[in-house]
Coordinates of C-alpha atoms and ligand atoms in Angstrom, one line a residue:
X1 CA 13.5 -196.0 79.9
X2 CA 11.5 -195.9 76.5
X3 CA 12.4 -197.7 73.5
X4 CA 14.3 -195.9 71.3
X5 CA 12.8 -195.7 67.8
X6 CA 14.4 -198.0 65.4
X7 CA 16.4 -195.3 63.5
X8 CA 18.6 -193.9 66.7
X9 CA 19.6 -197.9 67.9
X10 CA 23.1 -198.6 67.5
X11 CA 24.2 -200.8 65.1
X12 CA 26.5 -202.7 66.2
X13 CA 28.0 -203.7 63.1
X14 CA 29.8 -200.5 63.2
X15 CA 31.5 -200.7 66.8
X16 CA 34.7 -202.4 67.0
X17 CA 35.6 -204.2 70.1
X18 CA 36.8 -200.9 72.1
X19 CA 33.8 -199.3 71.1
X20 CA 31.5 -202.4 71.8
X21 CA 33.1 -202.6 75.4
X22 CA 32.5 -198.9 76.1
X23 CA 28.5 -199.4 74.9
X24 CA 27.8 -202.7 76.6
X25 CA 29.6 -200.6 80.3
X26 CA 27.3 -197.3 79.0
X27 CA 24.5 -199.9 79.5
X28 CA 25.4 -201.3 83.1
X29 CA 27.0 -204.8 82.2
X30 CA 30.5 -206.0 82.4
X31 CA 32.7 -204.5 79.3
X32 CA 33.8 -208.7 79.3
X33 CA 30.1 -209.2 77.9
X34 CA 31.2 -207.6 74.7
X35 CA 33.0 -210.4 74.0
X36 CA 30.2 -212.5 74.5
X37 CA 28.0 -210.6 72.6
X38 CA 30.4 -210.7 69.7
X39 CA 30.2 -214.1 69.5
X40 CA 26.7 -214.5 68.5
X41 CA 27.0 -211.8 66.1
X42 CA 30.1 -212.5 64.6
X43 CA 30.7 -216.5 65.1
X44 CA 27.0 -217.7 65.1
X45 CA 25.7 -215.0 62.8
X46 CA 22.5 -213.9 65.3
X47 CA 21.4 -210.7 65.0
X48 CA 18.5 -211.2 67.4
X49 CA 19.4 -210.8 71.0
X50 CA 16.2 -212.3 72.5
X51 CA 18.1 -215.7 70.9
X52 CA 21.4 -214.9 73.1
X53 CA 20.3 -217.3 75.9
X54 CA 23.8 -217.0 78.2
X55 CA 23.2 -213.1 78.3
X56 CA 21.2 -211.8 81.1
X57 CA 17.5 -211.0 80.2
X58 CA 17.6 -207.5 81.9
X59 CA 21.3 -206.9 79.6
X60 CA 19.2 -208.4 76.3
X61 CA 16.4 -206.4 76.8
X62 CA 18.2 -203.4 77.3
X63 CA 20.2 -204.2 73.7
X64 CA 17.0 -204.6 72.5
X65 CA 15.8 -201.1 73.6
X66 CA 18.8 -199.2 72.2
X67 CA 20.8 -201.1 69.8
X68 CA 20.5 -203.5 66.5
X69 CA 22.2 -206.0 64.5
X70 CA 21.6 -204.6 60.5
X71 CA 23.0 -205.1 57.7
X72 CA 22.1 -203.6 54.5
X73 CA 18.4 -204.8 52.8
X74 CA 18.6 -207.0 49.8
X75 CA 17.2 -205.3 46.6
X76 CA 18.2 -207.6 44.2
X77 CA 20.0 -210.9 43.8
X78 CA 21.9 -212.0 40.5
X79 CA 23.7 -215.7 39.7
X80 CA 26.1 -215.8 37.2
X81 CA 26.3 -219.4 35.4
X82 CA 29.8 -219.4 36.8
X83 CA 28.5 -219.7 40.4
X84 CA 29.1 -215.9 41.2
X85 CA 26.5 -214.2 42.6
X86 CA 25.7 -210.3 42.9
X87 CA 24.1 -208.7 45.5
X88 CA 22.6 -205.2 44.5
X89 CA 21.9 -203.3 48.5
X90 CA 19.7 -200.4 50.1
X91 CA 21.8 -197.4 50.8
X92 CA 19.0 -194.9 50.7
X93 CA 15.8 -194.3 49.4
X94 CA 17.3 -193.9 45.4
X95 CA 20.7 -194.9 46.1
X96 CA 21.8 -198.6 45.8
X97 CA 25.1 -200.1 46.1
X98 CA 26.8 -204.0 45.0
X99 CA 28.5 -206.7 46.7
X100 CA 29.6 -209.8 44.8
X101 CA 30.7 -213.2 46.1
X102 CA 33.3 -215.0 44.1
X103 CA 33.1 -219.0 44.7
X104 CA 36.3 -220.9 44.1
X105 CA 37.7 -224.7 44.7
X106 CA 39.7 -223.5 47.4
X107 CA 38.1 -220.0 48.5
X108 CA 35.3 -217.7 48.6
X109 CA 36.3 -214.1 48.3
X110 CA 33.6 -211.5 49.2
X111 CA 34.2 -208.3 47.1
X112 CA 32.3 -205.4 49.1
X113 CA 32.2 -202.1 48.2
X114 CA 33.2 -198.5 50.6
X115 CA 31.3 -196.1 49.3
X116 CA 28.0 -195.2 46.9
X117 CA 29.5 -194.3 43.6
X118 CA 33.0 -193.1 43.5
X119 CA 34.4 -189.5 43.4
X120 CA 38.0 -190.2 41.5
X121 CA 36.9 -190.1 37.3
X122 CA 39.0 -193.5 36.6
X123 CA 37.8 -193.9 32.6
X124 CA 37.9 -197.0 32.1
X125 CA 35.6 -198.0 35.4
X126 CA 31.6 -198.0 35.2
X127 CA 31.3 -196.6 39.0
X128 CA 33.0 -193.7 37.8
X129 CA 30.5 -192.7 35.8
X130 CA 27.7 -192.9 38.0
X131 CA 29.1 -190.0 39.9
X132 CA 29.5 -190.2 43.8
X133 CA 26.5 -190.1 46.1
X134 CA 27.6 -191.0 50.1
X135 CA 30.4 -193.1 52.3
X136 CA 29.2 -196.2 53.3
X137 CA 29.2 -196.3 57.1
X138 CA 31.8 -199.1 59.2
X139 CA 27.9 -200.7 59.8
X140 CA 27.4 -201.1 56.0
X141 CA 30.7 -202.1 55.6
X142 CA 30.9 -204.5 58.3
X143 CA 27.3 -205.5 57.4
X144 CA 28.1 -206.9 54.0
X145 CA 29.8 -209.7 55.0
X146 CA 27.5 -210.7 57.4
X147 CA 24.6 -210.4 55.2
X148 CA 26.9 -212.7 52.7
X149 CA 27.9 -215.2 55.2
X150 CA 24.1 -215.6 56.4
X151 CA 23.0 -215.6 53.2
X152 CA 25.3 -218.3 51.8
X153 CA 24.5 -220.9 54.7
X154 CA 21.0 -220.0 54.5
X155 CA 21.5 -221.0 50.6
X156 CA 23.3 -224.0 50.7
X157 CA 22.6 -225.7 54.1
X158 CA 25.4 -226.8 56.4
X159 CA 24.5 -230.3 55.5
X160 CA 24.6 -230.2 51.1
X161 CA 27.1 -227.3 50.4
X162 CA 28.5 -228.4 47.2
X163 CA 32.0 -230.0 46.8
X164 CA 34.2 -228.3 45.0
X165 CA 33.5 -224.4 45.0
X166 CA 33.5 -223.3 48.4
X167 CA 30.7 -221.3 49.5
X168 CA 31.2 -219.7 52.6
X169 CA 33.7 -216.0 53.0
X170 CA 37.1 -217.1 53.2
X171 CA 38.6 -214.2 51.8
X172 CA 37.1 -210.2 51.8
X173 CA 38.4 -207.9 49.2
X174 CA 37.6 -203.8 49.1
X175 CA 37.2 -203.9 45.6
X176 CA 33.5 -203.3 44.9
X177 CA 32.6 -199.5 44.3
X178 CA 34.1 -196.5 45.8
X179 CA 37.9 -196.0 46.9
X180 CA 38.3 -197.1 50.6
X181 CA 40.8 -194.6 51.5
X182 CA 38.7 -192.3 50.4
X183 CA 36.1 -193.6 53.3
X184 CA 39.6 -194.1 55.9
X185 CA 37.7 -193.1 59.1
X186 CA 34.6 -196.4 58.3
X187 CA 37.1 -198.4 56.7
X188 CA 39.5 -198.6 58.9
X189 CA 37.2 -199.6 61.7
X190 CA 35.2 -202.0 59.3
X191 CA 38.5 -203.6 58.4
X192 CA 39.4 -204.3 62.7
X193 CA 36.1 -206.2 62.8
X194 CA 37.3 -208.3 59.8
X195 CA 40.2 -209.2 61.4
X196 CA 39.9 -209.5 64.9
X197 CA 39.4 -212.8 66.5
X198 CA 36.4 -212.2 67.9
X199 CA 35.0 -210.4 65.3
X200 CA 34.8 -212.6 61.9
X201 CA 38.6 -213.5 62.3
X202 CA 40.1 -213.3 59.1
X203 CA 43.7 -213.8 58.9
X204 CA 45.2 -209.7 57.6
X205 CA 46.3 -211.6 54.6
X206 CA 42.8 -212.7 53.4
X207 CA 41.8 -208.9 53.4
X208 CA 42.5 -206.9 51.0
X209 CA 42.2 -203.1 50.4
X210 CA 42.9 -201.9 47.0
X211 CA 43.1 -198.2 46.3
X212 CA 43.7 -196.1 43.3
X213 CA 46.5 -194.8 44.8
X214 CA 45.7 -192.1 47.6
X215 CA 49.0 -191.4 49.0
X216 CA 49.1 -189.6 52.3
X217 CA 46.2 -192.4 53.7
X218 CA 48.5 -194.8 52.3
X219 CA 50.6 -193.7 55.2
X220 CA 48.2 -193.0 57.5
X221 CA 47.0 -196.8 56.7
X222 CA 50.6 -198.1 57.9
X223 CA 49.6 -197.2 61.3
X224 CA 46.2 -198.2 61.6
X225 CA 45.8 -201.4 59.8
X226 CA 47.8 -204.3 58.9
X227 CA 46.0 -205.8 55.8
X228 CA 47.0 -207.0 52.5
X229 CA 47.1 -203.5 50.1
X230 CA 46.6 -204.0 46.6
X231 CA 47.0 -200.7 44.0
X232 CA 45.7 -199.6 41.1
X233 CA 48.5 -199.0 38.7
X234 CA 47.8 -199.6 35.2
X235 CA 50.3 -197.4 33.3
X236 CA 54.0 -197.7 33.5
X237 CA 54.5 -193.9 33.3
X238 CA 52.8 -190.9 34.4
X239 CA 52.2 -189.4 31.3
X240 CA 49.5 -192.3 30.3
X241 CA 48.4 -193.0 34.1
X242 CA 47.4 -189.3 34.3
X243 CA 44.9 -190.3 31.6
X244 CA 43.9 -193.4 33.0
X245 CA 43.9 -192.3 36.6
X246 CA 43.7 -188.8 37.0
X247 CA 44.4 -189.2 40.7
X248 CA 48.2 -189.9 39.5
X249 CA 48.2 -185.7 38.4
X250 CA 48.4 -185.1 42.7
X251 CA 50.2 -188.3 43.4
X252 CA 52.9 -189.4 40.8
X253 CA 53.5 -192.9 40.2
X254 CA 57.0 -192.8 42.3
X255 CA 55.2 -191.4 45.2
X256 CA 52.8 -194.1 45.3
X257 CA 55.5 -197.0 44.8
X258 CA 57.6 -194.8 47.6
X259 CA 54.1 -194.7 49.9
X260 CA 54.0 -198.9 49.4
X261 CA 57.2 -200.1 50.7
X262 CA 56.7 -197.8 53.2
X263 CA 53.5 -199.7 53.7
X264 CA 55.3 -203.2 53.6
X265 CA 58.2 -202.1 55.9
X266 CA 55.9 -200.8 58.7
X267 CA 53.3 -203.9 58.0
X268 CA 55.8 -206.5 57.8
X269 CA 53.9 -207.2 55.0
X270 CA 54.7 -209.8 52.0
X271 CA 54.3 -207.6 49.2
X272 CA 52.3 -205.5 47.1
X273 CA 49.5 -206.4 44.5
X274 CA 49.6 -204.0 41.2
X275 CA 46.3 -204.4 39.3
X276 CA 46.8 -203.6 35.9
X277 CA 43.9 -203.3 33.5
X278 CA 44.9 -204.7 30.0
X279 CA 43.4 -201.8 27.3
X280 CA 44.0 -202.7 23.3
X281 CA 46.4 -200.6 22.5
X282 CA 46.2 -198.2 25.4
X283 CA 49.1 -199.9 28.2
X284 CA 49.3 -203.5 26.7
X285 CA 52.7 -203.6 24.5
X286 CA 55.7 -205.4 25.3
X287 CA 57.8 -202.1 25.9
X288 CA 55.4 -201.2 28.2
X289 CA 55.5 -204.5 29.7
X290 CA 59.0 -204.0 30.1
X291 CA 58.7 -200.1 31.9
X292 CA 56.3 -202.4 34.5
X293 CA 58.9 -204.8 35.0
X294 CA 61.8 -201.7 35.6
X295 CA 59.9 -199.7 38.1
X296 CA 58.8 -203.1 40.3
X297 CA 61.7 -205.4 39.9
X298 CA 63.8 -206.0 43.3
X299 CA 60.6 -205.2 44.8
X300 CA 58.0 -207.4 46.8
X301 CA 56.0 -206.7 44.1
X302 CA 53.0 -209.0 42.4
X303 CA 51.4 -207.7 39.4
X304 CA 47.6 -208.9 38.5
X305 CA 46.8 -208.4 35.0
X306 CA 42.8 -208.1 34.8
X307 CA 41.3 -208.2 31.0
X308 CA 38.9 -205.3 30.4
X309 CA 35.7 -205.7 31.3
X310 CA 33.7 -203.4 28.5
X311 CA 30.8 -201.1 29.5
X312 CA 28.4 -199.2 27.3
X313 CA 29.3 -195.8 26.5
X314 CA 33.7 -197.3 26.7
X315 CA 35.8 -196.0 24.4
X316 CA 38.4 -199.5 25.3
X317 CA 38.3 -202.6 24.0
X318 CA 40.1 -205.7 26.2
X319 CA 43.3 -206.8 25.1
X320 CA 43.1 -210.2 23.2
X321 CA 44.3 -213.1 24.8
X322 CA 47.8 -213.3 23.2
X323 CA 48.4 -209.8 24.5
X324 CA 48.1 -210.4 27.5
X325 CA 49.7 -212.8 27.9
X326 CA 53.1 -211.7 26.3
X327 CA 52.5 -208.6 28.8
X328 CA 52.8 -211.7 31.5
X329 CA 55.8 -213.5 29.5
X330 CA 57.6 -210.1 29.6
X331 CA 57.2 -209.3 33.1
X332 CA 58.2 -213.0 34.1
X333 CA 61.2 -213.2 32.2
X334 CA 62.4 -210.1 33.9
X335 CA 61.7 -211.0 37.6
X336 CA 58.7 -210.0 38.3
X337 CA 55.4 -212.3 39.5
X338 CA 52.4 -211.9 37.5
X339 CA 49.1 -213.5 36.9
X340 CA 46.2 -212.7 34.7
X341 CA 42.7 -212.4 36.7
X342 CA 39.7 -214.9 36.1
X343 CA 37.4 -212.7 34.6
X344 CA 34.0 -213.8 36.6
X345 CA 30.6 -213.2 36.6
X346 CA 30.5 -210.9 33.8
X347 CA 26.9 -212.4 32.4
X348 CA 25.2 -210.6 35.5
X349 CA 28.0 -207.8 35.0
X350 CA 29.9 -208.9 38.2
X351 CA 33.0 -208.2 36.6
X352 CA 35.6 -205.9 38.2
X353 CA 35.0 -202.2 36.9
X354 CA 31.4 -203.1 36.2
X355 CA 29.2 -202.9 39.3
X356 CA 26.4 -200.3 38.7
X357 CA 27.3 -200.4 35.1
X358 CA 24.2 -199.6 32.7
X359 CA 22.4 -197.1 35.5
X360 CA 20.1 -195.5 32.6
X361 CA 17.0 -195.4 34.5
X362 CA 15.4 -195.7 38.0
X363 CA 12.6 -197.2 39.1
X364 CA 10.2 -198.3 42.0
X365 CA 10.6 -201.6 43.6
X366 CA 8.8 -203.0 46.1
X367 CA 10.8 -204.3 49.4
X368 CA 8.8 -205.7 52.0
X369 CA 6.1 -202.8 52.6
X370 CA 8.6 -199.8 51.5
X371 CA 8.4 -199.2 47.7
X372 CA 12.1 -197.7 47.2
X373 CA 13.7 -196.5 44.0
X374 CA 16.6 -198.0 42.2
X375 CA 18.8 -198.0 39.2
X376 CA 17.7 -200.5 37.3
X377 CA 19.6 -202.5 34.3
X378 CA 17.9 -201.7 30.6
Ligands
LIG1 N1 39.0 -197.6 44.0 C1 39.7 -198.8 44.3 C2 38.8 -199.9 44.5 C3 38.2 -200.5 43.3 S1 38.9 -202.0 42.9 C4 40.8 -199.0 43.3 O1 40.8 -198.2 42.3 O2 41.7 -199.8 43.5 C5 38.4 -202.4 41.4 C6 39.5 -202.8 40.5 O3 39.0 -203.1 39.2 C7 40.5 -201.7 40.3 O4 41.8 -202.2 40.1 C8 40.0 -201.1 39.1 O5 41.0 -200.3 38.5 C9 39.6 -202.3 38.2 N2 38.7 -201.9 37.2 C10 37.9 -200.8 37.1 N3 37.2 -200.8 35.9 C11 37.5 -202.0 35.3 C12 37.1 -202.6 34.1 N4 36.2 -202.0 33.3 N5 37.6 -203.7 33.7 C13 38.5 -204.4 34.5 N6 39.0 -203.8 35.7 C14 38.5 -202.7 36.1

């Protein structure tokens, strides 16, 4: 059989284990070897199957002929002083897309994104206004957290990782660009390779999908996955979240509360994280604190309060610090959990609500021998 050329291979980033099983029998081995095969890719990080010594030459050679292992190309890499660091990736020839890895004492949480762009006109969020270009496939989903995990061993060496911040993907977290349930048939797949044991084995409750609110794939979600959800809210009523969120105009905000204990029932999930961006003046008074606290009290409900992170062109400013955290004071005193978020990496505008902020110009770089165009920072 001839090679096939590079672009038709399968990726096999993209194929959950039912799907791997069904390849590896299409190519004449047992569907056992899957397994096997997932281990290098997933557990060892090898992409190269001439490396996979306990697979039979004849069954590497034929992977070799008619699939791959690839993850997105590097264009760019940023570190933030704080230790976070910002991965700008190939989608197409002009497109590019951003993943960011988040280094704690006790965890390092990938943030990956689902899609190029975003189609939902969120306006207080950069990707917004960059418009929406493609999905991201399961491959390119899958494929950012291997690129990250090889990437941050390659970096800091198994022998002289630093103590302290941990530096390897403990934690994944669909909250780069795009909304994920907007992209439900890659994610969904994506998320089974997070999670299953032979794929990178994360536990459901280190993955986390958060989604501006999409309510019948909320549902929809209940059946096919098991993960941690996380939602958008970010106005106590829906007069103010149909400004903020103009996805709440088609789904109301008791829909979407309705769609998420529906969620946790099925899941026998531990509850539900409600990001709230903190606006000056927009959603940050104590009364409005206290409508937060009436619609999720009684509920398995957390709320994360996340400071603005400003943008050129935003009409918002971020709350100051003593705003927010009354906002928290109010909605503890009434029952409900909250924490503010860290703000992180905002020096290489890392930030949430920033990635492809400040796209006001394209331009040619060079990446290996292609010359590809990106959006470039001013
Ligand atoms: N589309 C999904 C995934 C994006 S997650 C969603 O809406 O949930 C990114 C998180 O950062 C969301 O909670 C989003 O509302 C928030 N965010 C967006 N822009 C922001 C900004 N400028 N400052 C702080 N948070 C922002």
């Amino acid at each position: 059989m001839d090679a096939a050329p590079a672009t038709e291979r399968v990726n096999l980033l993209g194929l959950p284990r039912p799907g791997l099983e069904q390849f590896v029998a299409q190519l004449g081995s047992k569907p056992f070897r899957a397994r096997q095969l997932m281990g290098w890719i997933y557990k060892r990080g090898v992409g190269d199957f001439t490396a996979m010594t306990d697979l039979a030459r004849s069954f590497r050679d034929r992977l070799g002929e008619q699939a791959e292992v690839r993850p997105p190309q590097i264009v760019r890499v940023q570190r933030s002083t704080d230790g976070t660091t910002k991965w700008l990736l190939q989608a197409d020839a002009s497109q590019a897309f951003e993943m960011v890895f988040i280094p704690e004492p006790d965890r390092g949480t990938l943030c990956i994104s689902s899609q190029v762009g975003c189609v939902l006109d969120c306006s207080f969020c950069s990707t917004a206004q960059q418009g929406f270009n493609r999905n991201l496939t399961a491959a390119e989903i899958v494929g950012q957290v291997w690129l990250a995990a090889r990437e941050l061993e390659r970096e800091a060496g198994p022998a002289q990782r630093p103590a302290g911040d941990e530096r390897h993907v403990t934690n994944v977290v669909l909250m780069g660009m795009g909304e994920p349930l907007a992209n439900f048939r890659n994610v969904v797949p994506a998320l089974n390779i997070l999670t299953d044991d032979f794929g990178f084995d994360l536990s459901r409750r280190r993955v986390t999908l958060s989604t501006s609110g999409l309510v019948p794939q909320i549902y929809k979600l209940a059946e096919e996955s098991n993960v941690a959800l996380a939602v958008s809210l970010h106005a106590p009523d829906d007069e103010l979240r149909n400004q903020l969120v103009p996805i709440n105009r088609k789904h109301p905000i008791a829909e979407l509360l309705s769609a998420c204990w529906h969620y946790l029932d099925e899941q026998n999930g531990r509850s539900v994280t409600f990001e709230y961006v903190m606006l000056d003046g927009v959603n940050d008074s104590p009364a409005q604190a206290r409508a937060l606290a009436r619609l999720l009290k009684g509920h398995p409900a957390k709320v994360n309060l996340i400071p603005f992170n400003p943008f050129p062109g935003t009409v918002y400013r971020r709350s100051s610090a003593e705003a927010i955290q009354a906002f928290r004071d109010e909605l503890l005193r009434r029952g409900v959990l909250a924490t503010v978020r860290r703000t992180r990496g905002d020096d290489i505008d890392a930030a949430c609500g920033q990635l492809a902020g400040r796209v006001t110009d394209r331009t040619t770089v060079r990446l290996g021998s292609k010359v590809i165009s990106v959006a470039v920072q001013p």
